[in-house]
Coordinates of C-alpha atoms in Angstrom, one line a residue:
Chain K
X707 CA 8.3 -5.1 17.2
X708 CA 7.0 -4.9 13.6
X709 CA 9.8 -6.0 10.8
X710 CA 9.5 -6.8 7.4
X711 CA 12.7 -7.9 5.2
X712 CA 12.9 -8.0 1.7
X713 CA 16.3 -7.5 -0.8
X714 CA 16.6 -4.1 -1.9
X715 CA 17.1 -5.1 -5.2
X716 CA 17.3 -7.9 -8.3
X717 CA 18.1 -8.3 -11.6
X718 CA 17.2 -11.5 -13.7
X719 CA 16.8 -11.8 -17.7
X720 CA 13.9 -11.6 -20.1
X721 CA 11.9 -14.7 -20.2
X722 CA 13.7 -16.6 -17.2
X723 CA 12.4 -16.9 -13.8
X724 CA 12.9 -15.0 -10.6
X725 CA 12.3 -15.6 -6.6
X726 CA 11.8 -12.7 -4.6
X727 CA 11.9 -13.0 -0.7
X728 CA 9.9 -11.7 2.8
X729 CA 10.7 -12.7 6.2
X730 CA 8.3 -10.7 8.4
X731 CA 8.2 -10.6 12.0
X732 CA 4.6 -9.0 13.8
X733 CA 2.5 -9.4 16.6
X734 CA -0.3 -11.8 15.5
X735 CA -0.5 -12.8 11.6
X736 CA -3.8 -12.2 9.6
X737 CA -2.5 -12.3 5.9
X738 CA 0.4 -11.1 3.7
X739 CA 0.0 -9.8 0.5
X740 CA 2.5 -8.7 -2.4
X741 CA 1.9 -5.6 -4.5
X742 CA 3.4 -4.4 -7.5
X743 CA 4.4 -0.9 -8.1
X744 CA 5.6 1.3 -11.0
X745 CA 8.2 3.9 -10.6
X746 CA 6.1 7.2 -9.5
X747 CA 2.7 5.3 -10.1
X748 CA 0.2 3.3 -7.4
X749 CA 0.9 -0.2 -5.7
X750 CA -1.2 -2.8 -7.7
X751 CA -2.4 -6.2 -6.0
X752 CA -0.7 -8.7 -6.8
X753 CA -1.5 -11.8 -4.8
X754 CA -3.1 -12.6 -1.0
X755 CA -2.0 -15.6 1.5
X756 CA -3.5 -15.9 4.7
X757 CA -2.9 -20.1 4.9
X758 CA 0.2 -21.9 4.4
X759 CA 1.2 -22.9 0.8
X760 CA 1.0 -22.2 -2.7
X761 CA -1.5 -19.6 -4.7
X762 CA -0.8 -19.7 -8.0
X763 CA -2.0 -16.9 -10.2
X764 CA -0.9 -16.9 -13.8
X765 CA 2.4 -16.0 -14.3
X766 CA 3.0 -15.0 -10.9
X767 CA 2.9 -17.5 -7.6
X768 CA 3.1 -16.7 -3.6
X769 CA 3.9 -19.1 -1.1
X770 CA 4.0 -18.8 2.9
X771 CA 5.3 -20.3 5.5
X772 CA 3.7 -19.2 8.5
X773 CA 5.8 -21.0 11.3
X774 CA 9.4 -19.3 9.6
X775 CA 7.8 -16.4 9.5
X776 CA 8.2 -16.4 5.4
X777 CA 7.4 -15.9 1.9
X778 CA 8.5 -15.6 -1.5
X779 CA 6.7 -14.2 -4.6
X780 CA 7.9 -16.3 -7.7
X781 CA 7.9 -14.4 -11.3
X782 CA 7.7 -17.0 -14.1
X783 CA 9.0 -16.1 -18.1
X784 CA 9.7 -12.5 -17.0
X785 CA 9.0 -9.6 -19.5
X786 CA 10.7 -6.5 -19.7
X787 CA 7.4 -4.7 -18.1
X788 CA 8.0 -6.7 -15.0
X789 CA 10.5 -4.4 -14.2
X790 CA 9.1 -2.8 -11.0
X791 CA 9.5 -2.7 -7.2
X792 CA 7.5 -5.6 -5.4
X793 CA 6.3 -5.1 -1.9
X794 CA 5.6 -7.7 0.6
X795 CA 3.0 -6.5 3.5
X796 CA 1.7 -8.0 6.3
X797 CA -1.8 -7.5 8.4
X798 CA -2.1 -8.4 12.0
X799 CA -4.6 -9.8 13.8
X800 CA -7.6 -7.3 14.5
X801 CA -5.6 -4.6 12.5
X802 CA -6.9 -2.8 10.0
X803 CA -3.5 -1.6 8.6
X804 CA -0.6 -3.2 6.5
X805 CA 2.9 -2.7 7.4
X806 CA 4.9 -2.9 4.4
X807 CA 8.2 -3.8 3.4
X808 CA 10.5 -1.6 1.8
X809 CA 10.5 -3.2 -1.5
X810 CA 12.3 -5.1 -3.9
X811 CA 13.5 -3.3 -7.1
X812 CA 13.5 -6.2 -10.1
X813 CA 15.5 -5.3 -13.1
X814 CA 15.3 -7.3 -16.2
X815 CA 17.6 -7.6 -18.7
X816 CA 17.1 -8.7 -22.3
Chain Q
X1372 CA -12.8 -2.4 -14.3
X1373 CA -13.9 -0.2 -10.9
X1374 CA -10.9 2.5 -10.0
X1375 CA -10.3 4.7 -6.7
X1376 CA -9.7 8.2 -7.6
X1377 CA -7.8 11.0 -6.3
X1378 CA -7.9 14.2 -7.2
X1379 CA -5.4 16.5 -8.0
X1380 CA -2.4 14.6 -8.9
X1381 CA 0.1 17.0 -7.9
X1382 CA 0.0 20.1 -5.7
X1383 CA 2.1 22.5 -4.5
X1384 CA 1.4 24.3 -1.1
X1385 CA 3.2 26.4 0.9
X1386 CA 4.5 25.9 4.7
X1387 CA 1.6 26.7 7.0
X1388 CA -1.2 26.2 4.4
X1389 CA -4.0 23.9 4.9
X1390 CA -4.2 21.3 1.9
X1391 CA -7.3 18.9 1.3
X1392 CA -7.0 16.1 -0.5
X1393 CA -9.9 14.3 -2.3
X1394 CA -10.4 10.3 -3.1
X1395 CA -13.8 8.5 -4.8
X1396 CA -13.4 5.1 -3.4
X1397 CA -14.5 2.2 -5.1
X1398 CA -18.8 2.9 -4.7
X1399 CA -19.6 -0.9 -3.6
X1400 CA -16.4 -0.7 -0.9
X1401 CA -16.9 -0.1 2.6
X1402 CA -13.3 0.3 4.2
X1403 CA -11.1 3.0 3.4
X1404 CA -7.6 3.9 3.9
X1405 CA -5.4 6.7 3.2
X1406 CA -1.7 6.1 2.7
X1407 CA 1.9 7.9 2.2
X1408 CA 5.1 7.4 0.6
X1409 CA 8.0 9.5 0.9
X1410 CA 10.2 9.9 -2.1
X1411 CA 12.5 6.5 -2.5
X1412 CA 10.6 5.3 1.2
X1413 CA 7.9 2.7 1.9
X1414 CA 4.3 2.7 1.8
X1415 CA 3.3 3.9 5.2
X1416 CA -0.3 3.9 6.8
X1417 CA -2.1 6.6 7.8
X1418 CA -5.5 6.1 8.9
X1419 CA -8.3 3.3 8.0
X1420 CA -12.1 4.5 8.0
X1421 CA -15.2 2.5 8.3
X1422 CA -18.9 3.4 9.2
X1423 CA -17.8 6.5 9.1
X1424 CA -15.2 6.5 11.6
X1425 CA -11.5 6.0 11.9
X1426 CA -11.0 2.9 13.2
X1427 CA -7.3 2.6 12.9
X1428 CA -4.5 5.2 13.0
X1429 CA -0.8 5.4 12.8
X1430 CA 1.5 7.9 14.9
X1431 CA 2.1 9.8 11.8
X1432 CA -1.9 10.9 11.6
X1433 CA -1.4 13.5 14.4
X1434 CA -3.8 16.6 15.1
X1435 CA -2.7 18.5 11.9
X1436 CA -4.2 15.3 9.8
X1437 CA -8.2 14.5 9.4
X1438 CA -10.3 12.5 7.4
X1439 CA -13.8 12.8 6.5
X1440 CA -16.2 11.1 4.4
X1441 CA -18.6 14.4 3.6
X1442 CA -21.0 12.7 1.0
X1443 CA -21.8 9.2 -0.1
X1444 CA -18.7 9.1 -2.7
X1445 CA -16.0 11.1 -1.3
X1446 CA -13.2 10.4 1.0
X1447 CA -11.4 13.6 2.0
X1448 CA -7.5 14.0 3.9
X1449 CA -7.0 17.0 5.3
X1450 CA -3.5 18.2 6.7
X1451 CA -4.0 21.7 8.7
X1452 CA -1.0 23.1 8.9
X1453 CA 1.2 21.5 6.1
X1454 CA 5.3 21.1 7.0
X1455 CA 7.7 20.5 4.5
X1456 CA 8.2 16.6 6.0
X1457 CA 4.9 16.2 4.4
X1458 CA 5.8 16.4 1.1
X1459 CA 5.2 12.9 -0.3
X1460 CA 3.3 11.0 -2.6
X1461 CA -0.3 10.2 -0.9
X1462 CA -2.3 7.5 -1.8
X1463 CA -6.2 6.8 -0.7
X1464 CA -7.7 3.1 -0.6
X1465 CA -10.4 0.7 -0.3
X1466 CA -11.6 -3.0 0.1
X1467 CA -14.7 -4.5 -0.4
X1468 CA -14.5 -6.0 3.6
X1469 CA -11.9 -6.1 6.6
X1470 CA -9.2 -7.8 5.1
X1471 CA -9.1 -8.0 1.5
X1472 CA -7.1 -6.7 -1.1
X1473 CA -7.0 -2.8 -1.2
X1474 CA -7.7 -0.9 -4.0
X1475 CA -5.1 2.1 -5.1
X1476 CA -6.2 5.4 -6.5
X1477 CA -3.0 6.6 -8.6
X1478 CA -2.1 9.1 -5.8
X1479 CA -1.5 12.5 -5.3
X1480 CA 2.1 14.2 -5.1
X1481 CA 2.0 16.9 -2.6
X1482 CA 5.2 19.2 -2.4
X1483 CA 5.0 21.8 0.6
X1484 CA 7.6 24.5 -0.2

């Protein structure tokens, strides 16, 4: 079957760093990417991995790990508009749809 | 910067009524999508479109749901016969080619009543 894991929720503090999880399980891997979303507003791309290893992008860096089955979406010197729910989703082979992840709520703190 | 959009942003239908929802996708993008999210729930997938024809579905785009792409520029989600389960927020997308990022129009909150 089709699973993605991520923690409900996080908190972390202004300016400080954050590492949010997904462990996925599908049928056939063709790419895993992490959105941001707003409360009540549209996911937002966020960053795209398809090969194992590092994409850095700013602020914000992805890694996978295809083998485990794994990936993590770092958040470097947070700001308070970070605040938002990040979700991990994956395509499978010859699919055109993602299955997504529930989401991880990040709350920052000053 | 290019933007998906979806028109009306909220609606209010009652049980039984046939809703449409509209979406412009991005005019250079070939592959669209529509999507849902229920209140507090994930993103899930309805239906993906290209060469105007579905060429995905999920088990939640049953007979009461169908796309169509009437124009050059519009992208349309029809629910026939609307059940209070629907009530959601509803987003359309697009990419630029199989497998690339998606594009999100800011969504339309449907609430069947």
């Amino acid at each position: 079957g089709q699973n993605i894991d991520q923690p409900t929720e996080m908190t972390a503090t202004e300016g400080a760093i954050v590492q949010i999880n997904c462990t996925y399980q599908t049928s056939g891997f063709n790419g895993l990417f992490w959105y941001q979303q707003h409360a009540g507003e549209a996911p937002t791309f966020l960053s795209y991995n398809v090969l194992d290893g590092l994409e850095e992008k700013g602020r914000f860096s992805s890694f996978l790990s295809r083998s485990k089955g794994y990936s993590y979406l770092l958040l470097k010197e947070l700001q308070m508009k970070d605040s938002a729910s990040y979700l991990c989703a994956v395509r499978e082979r010859g699919n055109y749809q993602l299955i997504w992840g529930a989401g991880t709520k990040l709350i920052i703190k000053p | 910067e290019p933007e998906v959009t979806q028109t009306p942003s909220h609606q209010v239908t009652q049980m039984g009524q046939e809703v449409i929802l509209r979406c412009v996708p991005i005019s250079n993008h070939l592959y669209f999508y529509w999507y849902r999210q229920i209140l507090g729930q994930k993103v899930e997938f309805l239906v993906s479109f290209y060469n105007n024809e579905i060429s995905e579905k999920s088990e939640i785009f049953d007979d009461q749901f169908s796309v169509e792409r009437p124009d050059g520029s519009n992208f349309t989600l029809k629910i026939r016969s609307t059940k209070l389960e629907d009530s959601a927020m509803y987003f359309c997308a697009s990419s630029g080619g199989f497998g690339q990022s998606e594009t999100f129009g800011s969504g339309t909150r449907l609430t069947v009543v």
